[in-house]
Short mmCIF file of C-alpha atoms in Angstrom, two decimals:
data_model
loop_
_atom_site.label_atom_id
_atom_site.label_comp_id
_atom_site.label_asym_id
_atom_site.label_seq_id
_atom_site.Cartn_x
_atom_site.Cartn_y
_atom_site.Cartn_z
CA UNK A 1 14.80 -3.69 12.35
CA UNK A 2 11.39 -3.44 13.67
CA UNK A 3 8.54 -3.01 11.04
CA UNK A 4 5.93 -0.28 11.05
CA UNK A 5 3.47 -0.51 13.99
CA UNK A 6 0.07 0.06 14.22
CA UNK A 7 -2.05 0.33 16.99
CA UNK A 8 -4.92 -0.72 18.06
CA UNK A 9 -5.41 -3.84 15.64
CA UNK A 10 -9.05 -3.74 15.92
CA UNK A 11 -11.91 -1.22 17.26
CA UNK A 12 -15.60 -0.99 17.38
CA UNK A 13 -17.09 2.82 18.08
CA UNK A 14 -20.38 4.11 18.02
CA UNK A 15 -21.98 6.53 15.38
CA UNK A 16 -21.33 10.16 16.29
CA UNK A 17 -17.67 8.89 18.72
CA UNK A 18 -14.35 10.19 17.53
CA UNK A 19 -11.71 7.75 17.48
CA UNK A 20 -7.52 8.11 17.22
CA UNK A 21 -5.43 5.90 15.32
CA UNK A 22 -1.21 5.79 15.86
CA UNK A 23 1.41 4.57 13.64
CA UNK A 24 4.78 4.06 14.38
CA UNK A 25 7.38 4.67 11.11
CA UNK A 26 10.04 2.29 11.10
CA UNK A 27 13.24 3.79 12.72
CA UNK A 28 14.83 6.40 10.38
CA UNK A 29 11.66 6.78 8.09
CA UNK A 30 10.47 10.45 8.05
CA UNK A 31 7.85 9.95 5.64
CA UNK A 32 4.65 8.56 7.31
CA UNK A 33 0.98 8.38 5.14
CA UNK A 34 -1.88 6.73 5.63
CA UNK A 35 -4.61 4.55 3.84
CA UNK A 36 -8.51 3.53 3.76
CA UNK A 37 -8.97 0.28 2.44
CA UNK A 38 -12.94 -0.25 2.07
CA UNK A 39 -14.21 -3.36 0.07
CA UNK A 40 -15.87 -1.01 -2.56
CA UNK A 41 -13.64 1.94 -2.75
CA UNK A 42 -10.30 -0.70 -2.59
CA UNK A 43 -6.66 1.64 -1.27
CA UNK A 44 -7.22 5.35 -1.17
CA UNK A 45 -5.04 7.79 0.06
CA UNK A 46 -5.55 9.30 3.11
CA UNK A 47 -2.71 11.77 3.91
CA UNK A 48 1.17 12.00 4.20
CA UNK A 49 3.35 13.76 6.32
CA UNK A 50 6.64 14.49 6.39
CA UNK A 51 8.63 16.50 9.46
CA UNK A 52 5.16 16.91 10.98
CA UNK A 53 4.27 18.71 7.72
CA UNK A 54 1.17 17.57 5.52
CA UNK A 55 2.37 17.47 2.42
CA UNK A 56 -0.21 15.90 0.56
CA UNK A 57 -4.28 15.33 1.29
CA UNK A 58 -6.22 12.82 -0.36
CA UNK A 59 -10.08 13.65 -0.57
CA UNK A 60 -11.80 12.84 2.38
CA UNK A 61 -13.76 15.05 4.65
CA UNK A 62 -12.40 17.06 7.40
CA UNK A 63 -13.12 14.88 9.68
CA UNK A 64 -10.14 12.76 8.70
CA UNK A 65 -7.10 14.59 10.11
CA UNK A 66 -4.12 13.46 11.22
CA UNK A 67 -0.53 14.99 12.47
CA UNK A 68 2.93 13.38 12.98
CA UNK A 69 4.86 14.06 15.65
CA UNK A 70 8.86 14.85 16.42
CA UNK A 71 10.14 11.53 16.39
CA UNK A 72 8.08 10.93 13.15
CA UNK A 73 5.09 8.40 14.96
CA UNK A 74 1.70 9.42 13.17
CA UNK A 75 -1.55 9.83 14.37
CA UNK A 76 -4.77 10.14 12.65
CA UNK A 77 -7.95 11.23 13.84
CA UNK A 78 -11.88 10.41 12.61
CA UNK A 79 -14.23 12.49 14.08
CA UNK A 80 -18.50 12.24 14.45
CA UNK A 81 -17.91 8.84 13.06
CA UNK A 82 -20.28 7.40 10.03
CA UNK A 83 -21.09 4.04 9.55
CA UNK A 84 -19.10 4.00 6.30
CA UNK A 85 -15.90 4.67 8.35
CA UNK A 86 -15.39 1.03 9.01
CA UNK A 87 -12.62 0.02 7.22
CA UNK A 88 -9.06 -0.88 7.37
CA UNK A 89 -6.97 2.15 7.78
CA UNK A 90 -3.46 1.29 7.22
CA UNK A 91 0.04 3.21 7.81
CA UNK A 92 3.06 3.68 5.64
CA UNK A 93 6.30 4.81 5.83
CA UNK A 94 8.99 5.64 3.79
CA UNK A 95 12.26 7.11 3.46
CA UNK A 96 12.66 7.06 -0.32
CA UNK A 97 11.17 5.38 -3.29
CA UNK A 98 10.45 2.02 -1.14
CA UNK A 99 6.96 2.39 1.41
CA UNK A 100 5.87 -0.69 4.28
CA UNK A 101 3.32 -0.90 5.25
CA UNK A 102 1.59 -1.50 8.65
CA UNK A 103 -1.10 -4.35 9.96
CA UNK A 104 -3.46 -2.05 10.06
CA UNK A 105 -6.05 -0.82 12.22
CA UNK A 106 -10.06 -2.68 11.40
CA UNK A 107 -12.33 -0.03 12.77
CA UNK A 108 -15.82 -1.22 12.96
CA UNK A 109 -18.18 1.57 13.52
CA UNK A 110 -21.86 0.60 14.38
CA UNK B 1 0.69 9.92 -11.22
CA UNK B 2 1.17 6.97 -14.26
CA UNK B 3 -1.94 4.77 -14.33
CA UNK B 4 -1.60 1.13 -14.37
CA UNK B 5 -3.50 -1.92 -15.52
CA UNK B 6 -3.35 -5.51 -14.59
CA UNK B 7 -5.16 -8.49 -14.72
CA UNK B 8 -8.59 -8.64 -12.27
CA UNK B 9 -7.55 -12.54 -11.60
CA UNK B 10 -5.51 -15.17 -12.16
CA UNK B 11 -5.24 -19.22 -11.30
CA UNK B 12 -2.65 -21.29 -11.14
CA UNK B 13 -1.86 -24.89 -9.17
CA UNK B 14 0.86 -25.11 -6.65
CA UNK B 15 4.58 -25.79 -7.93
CA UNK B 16 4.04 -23.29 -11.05
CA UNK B 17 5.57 -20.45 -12.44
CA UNK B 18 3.02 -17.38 -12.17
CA UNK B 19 3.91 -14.03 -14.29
CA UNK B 20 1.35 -11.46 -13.77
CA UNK B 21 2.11 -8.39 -16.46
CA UNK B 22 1.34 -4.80 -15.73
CA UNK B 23 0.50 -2.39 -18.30
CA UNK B 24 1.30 1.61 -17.78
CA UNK B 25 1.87 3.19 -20.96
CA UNK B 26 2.40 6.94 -19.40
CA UNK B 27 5.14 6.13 -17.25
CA UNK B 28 7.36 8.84 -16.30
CA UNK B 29 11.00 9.05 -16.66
CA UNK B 30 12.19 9.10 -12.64
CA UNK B 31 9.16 6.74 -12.19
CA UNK B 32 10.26 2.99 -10.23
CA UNK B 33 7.73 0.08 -10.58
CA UNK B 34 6.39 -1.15 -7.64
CA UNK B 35 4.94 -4.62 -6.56
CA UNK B 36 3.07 -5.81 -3.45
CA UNK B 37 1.20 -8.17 -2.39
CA UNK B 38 -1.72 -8.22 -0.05
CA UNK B 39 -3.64 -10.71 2.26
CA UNK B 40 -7.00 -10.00 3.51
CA UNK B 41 -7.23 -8.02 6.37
CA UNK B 42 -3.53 -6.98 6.71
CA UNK B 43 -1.22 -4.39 5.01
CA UNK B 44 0.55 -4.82 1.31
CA UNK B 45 3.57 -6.60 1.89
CA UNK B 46 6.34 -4.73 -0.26
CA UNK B 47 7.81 -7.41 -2.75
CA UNK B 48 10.15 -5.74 -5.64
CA UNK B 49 10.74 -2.55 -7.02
CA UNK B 50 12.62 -1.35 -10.43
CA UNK B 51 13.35 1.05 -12.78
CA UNK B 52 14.85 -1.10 -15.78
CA UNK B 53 15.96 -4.48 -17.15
CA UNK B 54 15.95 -7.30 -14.49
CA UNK B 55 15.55 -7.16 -10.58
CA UNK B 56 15.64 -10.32 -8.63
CA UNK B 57 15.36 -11.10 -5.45
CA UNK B 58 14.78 -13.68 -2.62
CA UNK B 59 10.97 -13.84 -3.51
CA UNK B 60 10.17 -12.75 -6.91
CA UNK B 61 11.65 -11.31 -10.44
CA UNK B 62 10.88 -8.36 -12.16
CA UNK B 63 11.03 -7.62 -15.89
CA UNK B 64 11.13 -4.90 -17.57
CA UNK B 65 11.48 -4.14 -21.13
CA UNK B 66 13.67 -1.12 -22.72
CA UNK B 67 10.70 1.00 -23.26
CA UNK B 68 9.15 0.47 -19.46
CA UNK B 69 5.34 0.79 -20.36
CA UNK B 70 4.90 -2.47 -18.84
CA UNK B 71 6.47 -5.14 -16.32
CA UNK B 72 5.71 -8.79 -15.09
CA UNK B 73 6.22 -9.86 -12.10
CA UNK B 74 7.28 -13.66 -12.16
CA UNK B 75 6.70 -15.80 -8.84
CA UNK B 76 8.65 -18.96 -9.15
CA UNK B 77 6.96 -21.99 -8.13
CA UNK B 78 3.82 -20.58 -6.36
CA UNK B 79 2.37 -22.89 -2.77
CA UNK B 80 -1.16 -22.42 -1.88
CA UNK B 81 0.05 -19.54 0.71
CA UNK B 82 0.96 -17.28 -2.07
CA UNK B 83 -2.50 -16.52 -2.39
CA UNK B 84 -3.12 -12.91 -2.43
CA UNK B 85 -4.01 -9.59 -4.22
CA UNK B 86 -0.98 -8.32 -5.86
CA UNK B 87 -0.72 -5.00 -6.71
CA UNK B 88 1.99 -3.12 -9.52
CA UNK B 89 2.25 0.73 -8.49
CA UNK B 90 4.10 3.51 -10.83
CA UNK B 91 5.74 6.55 -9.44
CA UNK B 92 8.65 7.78 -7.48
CA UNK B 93 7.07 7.50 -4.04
CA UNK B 94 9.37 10.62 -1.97
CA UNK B 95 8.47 12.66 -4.76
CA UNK B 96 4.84 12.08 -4.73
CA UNK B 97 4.64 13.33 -1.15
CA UNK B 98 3.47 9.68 -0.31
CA UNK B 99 0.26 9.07 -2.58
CA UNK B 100 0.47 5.64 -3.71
CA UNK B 101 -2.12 4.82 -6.07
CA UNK B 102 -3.77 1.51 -6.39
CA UNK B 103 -5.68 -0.31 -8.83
CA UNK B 104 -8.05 -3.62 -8.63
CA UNK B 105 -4.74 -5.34 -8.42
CA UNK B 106 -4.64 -9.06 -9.32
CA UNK B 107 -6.20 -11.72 -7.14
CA UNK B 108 -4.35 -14.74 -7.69
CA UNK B 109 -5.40 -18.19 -7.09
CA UNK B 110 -3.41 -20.47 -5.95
CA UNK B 111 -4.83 -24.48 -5.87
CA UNK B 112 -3.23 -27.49 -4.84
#
């Protein structure tokens, strides 16, 4: 059974640039949310969807957004881009009380 | 959402036993206990999960006593490649619409 996918593994974008991130659930998994992992803020919650609903929003800005599409993939989007976006931003998904997690996505912005 | 707390580090030498306890005295009644663990630069690795007594499994053991406002998680005979942050989440994860919440976690040390 094939794990949850992330992609791309690693970016670099300019200050101001928007950039799009896509997860792919593991097969079945309806439940997909998503992750900032910064050195000095550690794990924090992004968002979550579920059926292509959000239903839950951590608290970031609005220019974190994100949707999920029919077959359940993910994507989330960072807009006018900051230098303290770089970070890992990482995927889970879940179909009950168990979540996996994704490689990850290392965004660099400079 | 139960809060947790756990150890900032931890050592140990290759061949060990390592039991890293988690404290979370507000634990909820339909909560699970969570562990993973986490190398640098890629996603937590899902480990072990349980609601009461004993779970085992190919990797790890979890305990868990009657009252459930802690749990260690034992790691039988660590190798340096067991290295890692490992972090114990509390809470039903469907439920919560998704939000995991992390701590530190525990950076654990492993030396030949």
């Amino acid at each position: 059974k094939a794990g949850v996918t992330q992609t791309p593994r690693y970016l670099i974008k300019t200050r101001g640039q928007q950039v799009t991130l896509s997860c792919s659930p593991i097969s079945g998994h309806r439940s997909v949310s998503w992750y900032q992992q910064t050195p000095g803020q550690g794990l924090q919650f992004l968002f979550e969807y579920f059926s292509e609903t959000q239903r839950n929003k951590g608290n970031f800005p609005g220019r974190f957004s994100g949707r999920q599409f029919s077959n359940s993939r993910s994507e989330m989007n960072v807009s006018t881009l900051e230098l303290g976006d770089s970070a890992l931003y990482l995927c889970a998904s879940s179909q009950g009380t168990e979540a996996f997690f994704g490689q990850g996505t290392r965004l660099t912005v400079v | 959402l139960a809060k947790t707390t756990q150890p900032i580090s931890m050592d140990s030498y290759e061949g060990q036993e390592v039991n890293i306890t988690c404290s979370h005295n507000n634990i909820a009644t339909n909560d699970y206990i969570t562990w993973y663990q986490q190398f640098p630069s890629q996603g937590p690795r899902f480990i072990i999960q349980g609601y009461k007594t004993k779970v085992t499994n190919e990797v790890a053991s979890l305990f868990i006593p009657a009252d459930r406002k802690s749990s260690t998680l034992s790691l039988p005979r660590v190798s340096l490649s067991d290295t890692a942050v490992y972090y114990c989440l509390v809470g039903r994860f469907y439920n919560q619409g998704g939000k995991l919440i992390f701590g530190q976690g525990t950076e654990l040390s492993v030396k030949p």
